[in-house]
Amino acid sequence: MEGLMMNRSLKIADILDFASSNFPKGEIVSVRTEGDIHRTTYRETAKRTAQLARGLNGLGMERGDRIATLAWNGYRHLELYYAISGIGSVCHTINPRLSAEQMLYIVHHAKDRLLFTDVTFVPLLQKLAPQFPKDMRIVAMTDRAHMPTAEGLELLCYEDLLDGQPDQFDWPDLAENTAAGLCYTSGTTGNPKGTLYTHRSTVLHALMAGITLPNVLREGRRILPVVPLFHVNAWGLPYAAPLTGASLIFPGPKLDGKSLFDLMDQEKVYSAWGVPTVWLGLLGQIRAEGRNPDGFGDVVVGGSAAPRSMIEAFEKTGVNVCHAWGMTEMSPIGTQGNLPVELSDLPLDKRVEAKSSQGRRVFGVELKITDDDGNRLPHDGKSPGNLFVRGNTITCGYFEDEGANNEAFDAEGWFKTGDVATIDENGFLLITDRAKDLIKSGGEWISSLDLENVVMSHPGVASCAVIAVPHEKWTERPLLVVQAAAGAEAPREELIEMLSRHFAKWQLPDDVVYVDSLPLTATGKVSKLTLRQQFAEHEMPEVSLG
Ligand code: ADP
């Protein structure tokens, strides 16, 4: 028997409509590429989004059309999110740090009809333009006064699209499974793969984030998405913030420690979200200033494992760390590490220990771990296995990519994350490693993350990575790559001695190499793939593993 309740589609446009009526003064602050700080509200944004939607229709954009953005975090990018999905088109966010080859691949694969770009990327586009789809038009996200000269590029002006348009729009009634957003993973091997979000998955994800992080996602809170709008929709903040009345502070292109500190201080940011590499810079600045930015109380760290030393450094200064895990294919949030009430008063060292896990699953995301034959493993905190996920905010297939889809799901339809993890009896997930980053030494696994966690606690280490180097006898052996902190030293003997207090001899790195900086992926994480290629021929010293 069916129930008797109204069945209204979950639609993204309703989020901004809600924010406009309930939180009209909720702020959006943007550091603009023009150089100044821009302030607006959810009410104003709703009006401009309506104008932009009309502008898009005027350019002939229709339902299902893919419209790309190549832009930093800012209010115009947010307007595009809502206007594009609102008219039934698909907002395809492009990561500007992708290689030219990957960028061209995804523009063609997505069949983008229109590309919105920050003016900073115009020189890049001038180079790529001859290889773009012939009928794709480009819009510079600025006003007439700041339009760049761009020989060889025919540019439309963003503000011209809005000028003179009525600021009301009748958003079409879209079925909730209509595609709304498209985001390609950076693809460490092979071509990038596209995750195609729906209105339904996006609204559910925003609701789920809101109930999961009620201390952050609520009216009056000021949130800084350092995570870019092109990295899995800034982890859902453009939807969860307006839904809950939190304000958004967009940092623009400058993400170094000092720029972030000053902006957070000035704008009284309460919660900041981003990958660990960004927080290394901020922590350096906090140390230099001898204080936290005014009002700073919470940091969400995700995208790769938060080192224990980083969690400790924040928690020591009274900043709550929420260590979250997820994937592009998961919208992205899978688990979050805020502690249960009964653990929140633990002494610092215990709290840091507990927060080093990736936390518990959010509502709507199911987790399972299996052995290589697909048999489920117990949630005992001891048995590492391949991690699979299932839920309404998780992809059911990559965009037009049969080859990738054949590998991505198991027989029961669960999505294979590529991560290896344990889950304990209370549901805490601990990522052991990415399967491809585990070091397979003589039939045993060595977790690169575990080793890195210890090395990162040495005061002379700014950043580090442990990678597998091919080995004749043992298949692979660990190599520790260290970036020393400015003006500090992290001698090899000290690092190995530190590690040997925690690990068996066969688990220790055979060698330590020092680099000026570690290579980063397009999403700002340490690129172990690049390091593995760089050190593939590295000659390891003979060490006895006994
Ligand atoms: P890309 O690597 O292309 O940016 P994703 O952002 O989707 O793509 O990366 C997802 C992967 O990042 C996960 O499968 C996992 O390996 C890693 N990851 C994300 N968050 C964490 C975390 N908190 N701890 C450990 N690994 C993480």
Coordinates of C-alpha atoms and ligand atoms in Angstrom, one line a residue:
M1 CA 0.0 0.0 0.0
E2 CA 1.4 3.4 -0.9
G3 CA 1.4 6.3 1.5
L4 CA -0.6 9.5 0.8
M5 CA 2.0 12.2 1.0
M6 CA 2.9 14.8 -1.7
N7 CA 5.7 13.9 -3.9
R8 CA 7.7 17.0 -4.8
S9 CA 11.0 16.8 -6.5
L10 CA 14.1 17.7 -4.6
K11 CA 15.5 20.6 -6.6
I12 CA 18.7 22.7 -6.2
A13 CA 16.9 26.0 -7.0
D14 CA 14.7 25.5 -3.9
I15 CA 17.9 25.8 -1.7
L16 CA 18.7 29.3 -2.8
D17 CA 15.0 30.3 -2.8
F18 CA 14.8 29.1 0.8
A19 CA 18.0 31.0 1.8
S20 CA 16.7 34.1 0.1
S21 CA 13.5 34.1 2.1
N22 CA 14.8 32.7 5.4
F23 CA 18.4 34.0 5.6
P24 CA 18.2 37.1 3.3
K25 CA 21.2 38.7 5.1
G26 CA 23.3 35.6 5.0
E27 CA 26.6 36.8 3.5
I28 CA 28.7 35.8 0.6
V29 CA 32.1 37.5 0.8
S30 CA 34.5 37.0 -2.1
V31 CA 38.1 38.0 -2.6
R32 CA 37.8 38.9 -6.3
T33 CA 40.3 38.3 -9.1
E34 CA 39.8 42.1 -9.7
G35 CA 41.7 42.5 -6.4
D36 CA 39.0 43.8 -4.0
I37 CA 36.6 42.2 -1.6
H38 CA 33.0 41.8 -2.7
R39 CA 30.1 41.4 -0.4
T40 CA 26.6 40.2 -1.2
T41 CA 23.7 38.4 0.5
Y42 CA 21.6 35.3 -0.3
R43 CA 18.7 37.6 -1.2
E44 CA 20.9 39.5 -3.7
T45 CA 22.4 36.3 -5.0
A46 CA 19.0 34.8 -5.7
K47 CA 18.1 37.9 -7.8
R48 CA 21.3 37.8 -9.8
T49 CA 20.9 34.1 -10.3
A50 CA 17.5 34.7 -11.8
Q51 CA 19.1 37.3 -14.1
L52 CA 21.8 34.9 -15.1
A53 CA 19.4 32.1 -15.8
R54 CA 17.6 34.4 -18.2
G55 CA 21.0 35.3 -19.7
L56 CA 21.8 31.6 -20.2
N57 CA 18.4 31.0 -21.9
G58 CA 19.2 34.0 -24.1
L59 CA 22.3 32.2 -25.2
G60 CA 20.2 29.2 -26.2
M61 CA 21.2 26.9 -23.3
E62 CA 18.8 24.1 -22.8
R63 CA 18.0 21.2 -20.5
G64 CA 20.9 18.7 -20.4
D65 CA 23.4 21.1 -22.0
R66 CA 26.8 21.0 -20.3
I67 CA 28.1 24.4 -19.2
A68 CA 31.7 24.5 -17.9
T69 CA 33.3 26.7 -15.4
L70 CA 37.0 27.4 -15.0
A71 CA 37.1 29.6 -11.9
W72 CA 38.3 30.2 -8.4
N73 CA 35.9 30.4 -5.4
G74 CA 33.8 33.5 -5.7
Y75 CA 30.2 34.8 -5.8
R76 CA 29.9 34.6 -9.6
H77 CA 30.9 31.0 -9.6
L78 CA 28.2 30.4 -6.9
E79 CA 25.6 32.1 -9.1
L80 CA 26.6 29.8 -12.0
Y81 CA 26.1 26.7 -9.8
Y82 CA 22.5 27.7 -9.2
A83 CA 21.5 29.3 -12.5
I84 CA 22.9 26.4 -14.6
S85 CA 21.3 23.6 -12.6
G86 CA 18.2 25.7 -12.1
I87 CA 17.4 25.9 -15.9
G88 CA 18.1 22.1 -16.1
S89 CA 21.6 22.4 -17.6
V90 CA 24.6 20.7 -16.1
C91 CA 27.3 22.7 -14.3
H92 CA 30.7 21.1 -15.2
T93 CA 33.4 22.5 -13.0
I94 CA 36.9 22.2 -14.5
N95 CA 39.9 22.0 -12.3
P96 CA 42.4 24.6 -13.7
R97 CA 45.3 22.6 -12.4
L98 CA 44.7 19.8 -14.8
S99 CA 47.2 19.3 -17.6
A100 CA 46.2 20.9 -20.9
E101 CA 45.7 17.4 -22.3
Q102 CA 43.3 16.4 -19.5
M103 CA 41.4 19.7 -19.8
L104 CA 40.9 19.2 -23.5
Y105 CA 39.8 15.6 -23.0
I106 CA 37.1 16.5 -20.5
V107 CA 35.8 19.5 -22.4
H108 CA 35.3 17.2 -25.5
H109 CA 34.1 14.3 -23.4
A110 CA 31.5 16.5 -21.6
K111 CA 30.6 18.2 -24.9
D112 CA 30.5 21.6 -23.2
R113 CA 28.6 24.2 -25.0
L114 CA 29.6 27.2 -23.0
L115 CA 32.6 27.9 -20.8
F116 CA 32.7 30.5 -18.0
T117 CA 36.2 31.6 -17.0
D118 CA 37.9 33.8 -14.5
V119 CA 40.0 36.4 -16.4
T120 CA 43.2 34.8 -14.9
F121 CA 42.7 31.9 -17.2
V122 CA 42.4 33.8 -20.4
P123 CA 46.0 33.3 -21.4
L124 CA 45.6 29.6 -20.9
L125 CA 42.5 29.6 -23.0
Q126 CA 44.1 31.5 -25.8
K127 CA 46.6 28.6 -26.1
L128 CA 43.9 25.9 -25.9
A129 CA 41.2 27.6 -28.0
P130 CA 42.2 26.2 -31.4
Q131 CA 41.6 22.7 -29.9
F132 CA 38.3 23.5 -28.3
P133 CA 34.9 22.2 -29.7
K134 CA 34.1 24.6 -32.6
D135 CA 30.8 25.8 -31.3
M136 CA 31.8 26.3 -27.6
R137 CA 31.5 29.9 -26.5
I138 CA 33.5 31.5 -23.7
V139 CA 32.3 34.0 -21.1
A140 CA 34.7 36.1 -19.0
M141 CA 33.5 36.3 -15.5
T142 CA 33.9 40.0 -15.0
D143 CA 32.3 43.3 -15.9
R144 CA 32.8 45.5 -19.0
A145 CA 35.4 47.6 -17.3
H146 CA 37.6 44.6 -16.5
M147 CA 37.2 42.7 -19.8
P148 CA 40.6 41.5 -20.9
T149 CA 42.0 41.9 -24.3
A150 CA 42.4 38.4 -25.7
E151 CA 43.7 38.1 -29.2
G152 CA 42.3 35.0 -30.9
L153 CA 39.5 34.6 -28.4
E154 CA 36.0 35.8 -28.8
L155 CA 34.8 36.6 -25.2
L156 CA 31.4 37.4 -23.9
C157 CA 31.1 39.4 -20.8
Y158 CA 29.4 37.9 -17.7
E159 CA 27.8 41.1 -16.4
D160 CA 26.4 41.8 -19.9
L161 CA 24.4 38.6 -19.5
L162 CA 22.7 39.9 -16.4
D163 CA 22.4 43.6 -17.3
G164 CA 18.8 44.7 -17.6
Q165 CA 17.3 41.3 -17.0
P166 CA 14.3 41.0 -14.6
D167 CA 15.5 39.5 -11.2
Q168 CA 12.7 37.0 -11.0
F169 CA 12.6 33.6 -12.7
D170 CA 10.1 30.8 -12.8
W171 CA 12.4 27.9 -12.2
P172 CA 11.2 24.9 -14.3
D173 CA 9.7 21.9 -12.6
L174 CA 12.6 19.4 -13.1
A175 CA 12.4 15.7 -12.2
E176 CA 14.6 15.2 -9.2
N177 CA 16.9 12.8 -11.0
T178 CA 17.8 15.4 -13.6
A179 CA 21.5 15.8 -14.0
A180 CA 22.8 19.0 -12.2
G181 CA 26.6 18.8 -11.9
L182 CA 29.5 17.1 -13.5
C183 CA 32.9 16.7 -11.9
Y184 CA 35.8 14.7 -13.3
T185 CA 38.3 13.0 -11.0
S186 CA 41.9 13.9 -11.6
G187 CA 42.6 10.4 -12.8
T188 CA 45.9 9.2 -11.6
T189 CA 45.9 6.6 -14.4
G190 CA 44.0 6.7 -17.6
N191 CA 41.6 9.5 -18.6
P192 CA 39.6 11.5 -16.0
K193 CA 36.2 10.0 -15.2
G194 CA 33.1 12.1 -14.8
T195 CA 30.7 11.9 -11.8
L196 CA 27.2 13.2 -12.8
Y197 CA 25.3 14.5 -9.8
T198 CA 21.5 14.8 -9.7
H199 CA 19.3 17.4 -8.1
R200 CA 18.2 14.7 -5.7
S201 CA 21.7 13.6 -4.7
T202 CA 22.8 17.2 -4.2
V203 CA 19.9 18.2 -2.0
L204 CA 20.2 15.0 0.0
H205 CA 23.9 15.6 0.5
A206 CA 23.3 19.1 1.7
L207 CA 20.6 17.9 4.1
M208 CA 22.9 15.2 5.4
A209 CA 25.8 17.6 5.9
G210 CA 23.5 19.9 7.8
I211 CA 22.4 17.3 10.3
T212 CA 25.9 15.9 10.6
L213 CA 27.7 19.1 11.4
P214 CA 25.1 21.2 13.2
N215 CA 27.6 23.3 15.1
V216 CA 29.1 24.5 11.9
L217 CA 26.3 24.5 9.4
R218 CA 23.9 26.9 11.0
E219 CA 22.6 30.5 10.8
G220 CA 25.3 33.1 11.6
R221 CA 28.3 30.8 11.2
R222 CA 31.0 32.0 8.8
I223 CA 32.6 29.3 6.7
L224 CA 35.7 29.5 4.5
P225 CA 35.7 26.9 1.7
V226 CA 39.4 26.7 0.9
V227 CA 38.5 23.6 -1.0
P228 CA 37.8 24.8 -4.5
L229 CA 34.4 24.9 -6.1
F230 CA 36.0 22.7 -8.8
H231 CA 36.9 20.0 -6.3
V232 CA 33.7 18.0 -5.7
N233 CA 31.5 21.1 -5.4
A234 CA 33.6 22.5 -2.6
W235 CA 32.5 19.4 -0.6
G236 CA 28.9 20.5 -0.9
L237 CA 29.3 23.8 0.9
P238 CA 27.6 25.9 -1.8
Y239 CA 24.4 24.0 -1.0
A240 CA 24.8 23.2 2.7
A241 CA 25.6 26.7 3.7
P242 CA 22.6 28.5 2.2
L243 CA 20.4 25.6 3.3
T244 CA 21.3 26.2 6.9
G245 CA 21.9 29.9 6.9
A246 CA 25.7 29.9 7.3
S247 CA 27.7 32.6 5.4
L248 CA 30.3 31.8 2.9
I249 CA 33.7 33.5 2.7
F250 CA 35.4 32.7 -0.6
P251 CA 39.1 33.2 -0.6
G252 CA 39.8 33.7 -4.4
P253 CA 43.1 32.5 -5.8
K254 CA 45.5 33.2 -2.9
L255 CA 45.7 30.2 -0.6
D256 CA 49.0 30.7 1.2
G257 CA 49.2 30.7 5.0
K258 CA 49.4 34.5 5.4
S259 CA 46.6 35.3 2.9
L260 CA 44.3 32.8 4.6
F261 CA 45.2 34.0 8.1
D262 CA 44.5 37.6 7.2
L263 CA 41.2 36.9 5.5
M264 CA 40.0 34.6 8.3
D265 CA 41.0 37.2 10.9
Q266 CA 39.3 40.0 9.1
E267 CA 36.1 38.1 8.3
K268 CA 35.9 36.2 11.6
V269 CA 35.7 32.9 10.0
Y270 CA 34.5 30.2 12.4
S271 CA 35.1 27.0 10.3
A272 CA 37.5 26.5 7.4
W273 CA 37.5 23.5 5.0
G274 CA 40.3 22.1 3.0
V275 CA 43.0 19.5 2.3
P276 CA 45.9 18.9 4.7
T277 CA 48.5 20.7 2.6
V278 CA 46.6 24.0 2.9
W279 CA 46.6 23.7 6.7
L280 CA 50.3 23.3 6.9
G281 CA 50.6 26.8 5.6
L282 CA 48.0 28.2 7.9
L283 CA 49.5 26.5 10.9
G284 CA 52.9 28.1 10.0
Q285 CA 51.3 31.5 10.0
I286 CA 49.5 30.8 13.3
R287 CA 52.8 30.0 14.9
A288 CA 54.4 33.1 13.4
E289 CA 51.6 35.3 14.7
G290 CA 51.5 33.5 18.1
R291 CA 47.7 33.4 17.9
N292 CA 44.7 32.1 16.0
P293 CA 42.7 34.2 13.5
D294 CA 39.9 35.9 15.4
G295 CA 36.9 33.7 15.8
F296 CA 38.5 30.6 14.4
G297 CA 36.9 27.5 16.1
D298 CA 36.7 24.6 13.7
V299 CA 38.5 23.1 10.8
V300 CA 37.3 20.4 8.4
V301 CA 40.3 18.4 7.0
G302 CA 39.7 15.9 4.2
G303 CA 40.8 14.8 0.8
S304 CA 43.8 12.9 2.2
A305 CA 44.7 11.7 5.7
A306 CA 45.2 14.4 8.3
P307 CA 48.5 13.8 10.0
R308 CA 48.2 13.3 13.8
S309 CA 50.6 16.2 14.4
M310 CA 48.3 18.5 12.5
I311 CA 45.3 17.4 14.5
E312 CA 47.2 18.0 17.7
A313 CA 48.4 21.4 16.6
F314 CA 44.9 22.6 15.9
E315 CA 43.3 21.0 19.0
K316 CA 46.0 22.4 21.2
T317 CA 44.9 26.0 20.2
G318 CA 41.3 25.1 20.9
V319 CA 40.2 24.6 17.3
N320 CA 38.0 21.6 16.8
V321 CA 39.2 19.2 14.1
C322 CA 36.7 17.3 12.0
H323 CA 38.6 14.8 9.9
A324 CA 36.4 13.8 7.0
W325 CA 36.7 11.1 4.3
G326 CA 35.0 11.0 1.0
M327 CA 35.4 10.9 -2.8
T328 CA 34.3 12.8 -5.9
E329 CA 32.1 9.8 -6.6
M330 CA 30.4 10.3 -3.2
S331 CA 29.4 14.0 -3.5
P332 CA 31.8 13.7 -1.5
I333 CA 31.2 13.1 2.2
G334 CA 31.3 9.5 3.5
T335 CA 32.5 9.8 7.1
Q336 CA 33.2 12.6 9.5
G337 CA 35.3 12.6 12.6
N338 CA 33.6 14.7 15.2
L339 CA 33.6 12.6 18.4
P340 CA 30.6 11.2 20.2
V341 CA 29.6 13.3 23.2
E342 CA 31.1 10.8 25.7
L343 CA 34.5 11.1 24.0
S344 CA 34.6 14.9 23.5
D345 CA 36.2 15.6 26.9
L346 CA 39.0 13.1 26.5
P347 CA 42.5 14.4 27.3
L348 CA 44.4 15.9 24.3
D349 CA 46.4 12.8 23.4
K350 CA 43.4 10.5 23.5
R351 CA 41.3 12.9 21.6
V352 CA 44.0 13.3 18.9
E353 CA 44.3 9.5 18.7
A354 CA 40.5 9.2 18.2
K355 CA 40.4 11.9 15.6
S356 CA 43.1 10.4 13.6
S357 CA 40.6 7.9 12.3
Q358 CA 38.3 9.1 9.5
G359 CA 35.3 9.0 11.8
R360 CA 31.8 7.5 11.4
R361 CA 29.6 7.2 8.4
V362 CA 27.0 9.9 7.6
F363 CA 23.4 9.0 7.3
G364 CA 22.6 7.5 3.9
V365 CA 26.2 6.1 3.3
E366 CA 26.7 2.4 3.9
L367 CA 30.2 0.9 4.3
K368 CA 31.5 -2.6 3.9
I369 CA 35.0 -4.1 3.8
T370 CA 35.8 -7.3 2.0
D371 CA 38.7 -9.6 1.3
D372 CA 40.0 -9.9 -2.3
D373 CA 37.4 -12.6 -3.0
G374 CA 34.6 -10.3 -2.0
N375 CA 33.8 -11.9 1.4
R376 CA 32.7 -9.5 4.0
L377 CA 35.2 -8.8 6.8
P378 CA 34.2 -8.1 10.4
H379 CA 33.9 -4.6 11.8
D380 CA 36.4 -5.4 14.6
G381 CA 38.9 -2.5 14.1
K382 CA 41.6 -5.1 13.2
S383 CA 40.7 -6.6 9.8
P384 CA 41.8 -4.4 6.9
G385 CA 39.8 -4.9 3.7
N386 CA 38.7 -3.3 0.4
L387 CA 36.3 -0.5 1.2
F388 CA 33.0 -0.4 -0.7
V389 CA 30.1 2.1 -0.3
R390 CA 26.5 2.4 -1.2
G391 CA 23.9 5.2 -0.9
N392 CA 21.8 7.9 -2.6
T393 CA 24.7 10.4 -2.8
I394 CA 27.0 7.9 -4.5
T395 CA 27.5 7.5 -8.3
C396 CA 25.9 4.5 -10.0
G397 CA 28.1 4.9 -13.1
Y398 CA 30.6 7.2 -14.6
F399 CA 29.5 9.6 -17.3
E400 CA 29.7 7.8 -20.7
D401 CA 32.6 5.6 -19.7
E402 CA 31.7 1.9 -20.0
G403 CA 35.3 0.8 -19.5
A404 CA 35.6 2.5 -16.1
N405 CA 32.1 1.3 -15.0
N406 CA 33.0 -2.4 -15.6
E407 CA 35.7 -2.1 -12.8
A408 CA 34.0 0.2 -10.4
F409 CA 31.2 -1.9 -8.9
D410 CA 30.9 -5.3 -7.3
A411 CA 28.3 -7.9 -8.1
E412 CA 25.9 -6.4 -5.5
G413 CA 26.2 -2.9 -7.0
W414 CA 28.4 -1.5 -4.3
F415 CA 31.0 1.1 -5.4
K416 CA 34.7 0.2 -5.0
T417 CA 36.5 3.1 -3.4
G418 CA 40.0 1.8 -4.0
D419 CA 40.8 2.4 -0.3
V420 CA 41.8 -0.2 2.2
A421 CA 40.4 0.3 5.7
T422 CA 39.3 -1.2 9.0
I423 CA 36.0 -0.4 10.7
D424 CA 35.6 -0.9 14.4
E425 CA 32.6 -2.1 16.4
N426 CA 31.5 1.5 17.0
G427 CA 31.6 2.3 13.3
F428 CA 34.9 4.2 13.2
L429 CA 36.6 4.0 9.8
L430 CA 40.3 3.9 9.6
I431 CA 41.8 4.3 6.2
T432 CA 44.9 2.1 6.1
D433 CA 45.9 3.4 2.7
R434 CA 44.9 3.8 -0.9
A435 CA 45.2 0.3 -2.3
K436 CA 47.7 1.6 -4.8
D437 CA 49.8 3.3 -2.2
L438 CA 50.2 0.3 0.1
I439 CA 53.7 -1.1 0.0
K440 CA 53.7 -4.7 -0.7
S441 CA 56.9 -6.1 0.9
G442 CA 57.5 -9.8 0.8
G443 CA 53.8 -10.7 0.8
E444 CA 53.0 -8.3 3.7
W445 CA 51.5 -4.8 3.5
I446 CA 53.0 -1.7 4.9
S447 CA 50.8 1.3 5.3
S448 CA 52.4 4.5 4.0
L449 CA 50.0 6.6 6.1
D450 CA 51.0 5.0 9.4
L451 CA 54.7 5.7 8.7
E452 CA 54.0 9.3 7.6
N453 CA 52.0 10.0 10.7
V454 CA 55.0 9.3 12.9
V455 CA 57.5 11.2 10.7
M456 CA 55.2 14.3 10.6
S457 CA 55.5 14.6 14.3
H458 CA 59.2 15.5 14.0
P459 CA 59.5 19.2 14.4
G460 CA 62.0 19.4 11.5
V461 CA 59.6 17.9 8.9
A462 CA 57.3 20.2 6.9
S463 CA 55.8 17.4 4.8
C464 CA 56.6 13.9 3.8
A465 CA 55.5 10.9 1.9
V466 CA 56.3 7.2 2.0
I467 CA 56.3 5.5 -1.4
A468 CA 56.9 2.0 -2.7
V469 CA 60.1 1.5 -4.8
P470 CA 60.3 -1.8 -6.8
H471 CA 62.6 -4.3 -5.2
E472 CA 64.0 -7.5 -6.7
K473 CA 63.8 -9.6 -3.6
W474 CA 60.8 -8.1 -1.6
T475 CA 58.7 -6.9 -4.6
E476 CA 58.5 -3.4 -3.1
R477 CA 60.3 -1.6 -0.2
P478 CA 59.3 1.8 1.4
L479 CA 61.2 5.0 0.7
L480 CA 60.7 8.0 2.9
V481 CA 60.7 11.4 1.0
V482 CA 61.0 14.4 3.3
Q483 CA 60.6 18.1 2.9
A484 CA 62.3 19.7 5.8
A485 CA 60.8 22.7 7.5
A486 CA 62.3 26.1 6.7
G487 CA 65.5 26.5 8.7
A488 CA 65.1 23.2 10.4
E489 CA 66.7 19.7 10.1
A490 CA 65.3 16.3 10.2
P491 CA 68.3 14.0 10.2
R492 CA 67.8 10.5 8.7
E493 CA 69.0 8.7 11.9
E494 CA 66.5 10.6 14.1
L495 CA 63.6 9.8 11.8
I496 CA 64.5 6.1 11.6
E497 CA 65.0 6.0 15.3
M498 CA 61.6 7.6 15.9
L499 CA 59.9 5.1 13.5
S500 CA 61.6 2.1 15.1
R501 CA 59.9 2.9 18.3
H502 CA 56.5 2.2 16.6
F503 CA 57.2 -0.3 13.8
A504 CA 58.9 -3.6 13.2
K505 CA 62.2 -3.6 11.4
W506 CA 60.8 -4.9 8.2
Q507 CA 58.3 -2.0 8.1
L508 CA 60.9 0.7 8.3
P509 CA 61.9 2.7 5.2
D510 CA 65.1 1.4 3.6
D511 CA 66.2 4.9 2.7
V512 CA 65.3 8.6 3.3
V513 CA 65.6 11.2 0.6
Y514 CA 65.2 15.0 1.0
V515 CA 63.4 17.3 -1.5
D516 CA 62.8 21.0 -1.6
S517 CA 59.1 20.5 -2.1
L518 CA 56.7 17.6 -2.6
P519 CA 54.8 17.4 -5.9
L520 CA 51.0 18.1 -5.6
T521 CA 48.1 16.7 -7.5
A522 CA 45.5 18.9 -9.2
T523 CA 43.5 18.9 -6.0
G524 CA 46.4 19.9 -3.8
K525 CA 47.2 16.6 -2.3
V526 CA 50.8 15.1 -2.2
S527 CA 51.2 13.2 -5.5
K528 CA 52.6 9.8 -4.7
L529 CA 52.2 8.8 -8.3
T530 CA 54.7 11.5 -9.4
L531 CA 57.0 10.5 -6.6
R532 CA 56.9 6.9 -7.5
Q533 CA 57.8 7.7 -11.1
Q534 CA 60.5 10.1 -9.9
F535 CA 62.1 7.5 -7.6
A536 CA 61.3 4.3 -9.6
E537 CA 65.0 3.8 -10.2
H538 CA 66.2 4.9 -6.8
E539 CA 68.9 2.5 -5.5
M540 CA 67.9 1.3 -2.1
P541 CA 70.8 0.5 0.3
E542 CA 71.0 -3.2 1.4
V543 CA 69.3 -3.5 4.7
S544 CA 68.7 -6.5 6.9
L545 CA 65.0 -6.9 7.7
G546 CA 65.4 -9.4 10.4
Ligands
ADP1 P1 41.2 13.1 -6.4 O1 42.2 12.3 -5.7 O2 41.2 13.0 -7.8 O3 41.1 14.5 -5.9 P2 39.0 12.5 -4.7 O4 39.0 13.8 -4.1 O5 37.7 11.9 -5.0 O6 39.8 12.5 -6.0 O7 39.9 11.5 -3.8 C1 39.3 10.5 -3.0 C2 40.3 9.7 -2.3 O8 41.1 10.6 -1.4 C3 39.8 8.7 -1.4 O9 39.5 7.5 -2.1 C4 40.9 8.5 -0.4 O10 41.9 7.6 -0.9 C5 41.5 9.9 -0.2 N1 41.0 10.5 1.0 C6 40.0 11.4 1.0 N2 39.8 11.8 2.3 C7 40.7 11.1 3.1 C8 41.0 11.1 4.5 N3 40.4 11.8 5.4 N4 41.9 10.2 4.9 C9 42.6 9.4 4.0 N5 42.4 9.4 2.7 C10 41.4 10.3 2.2

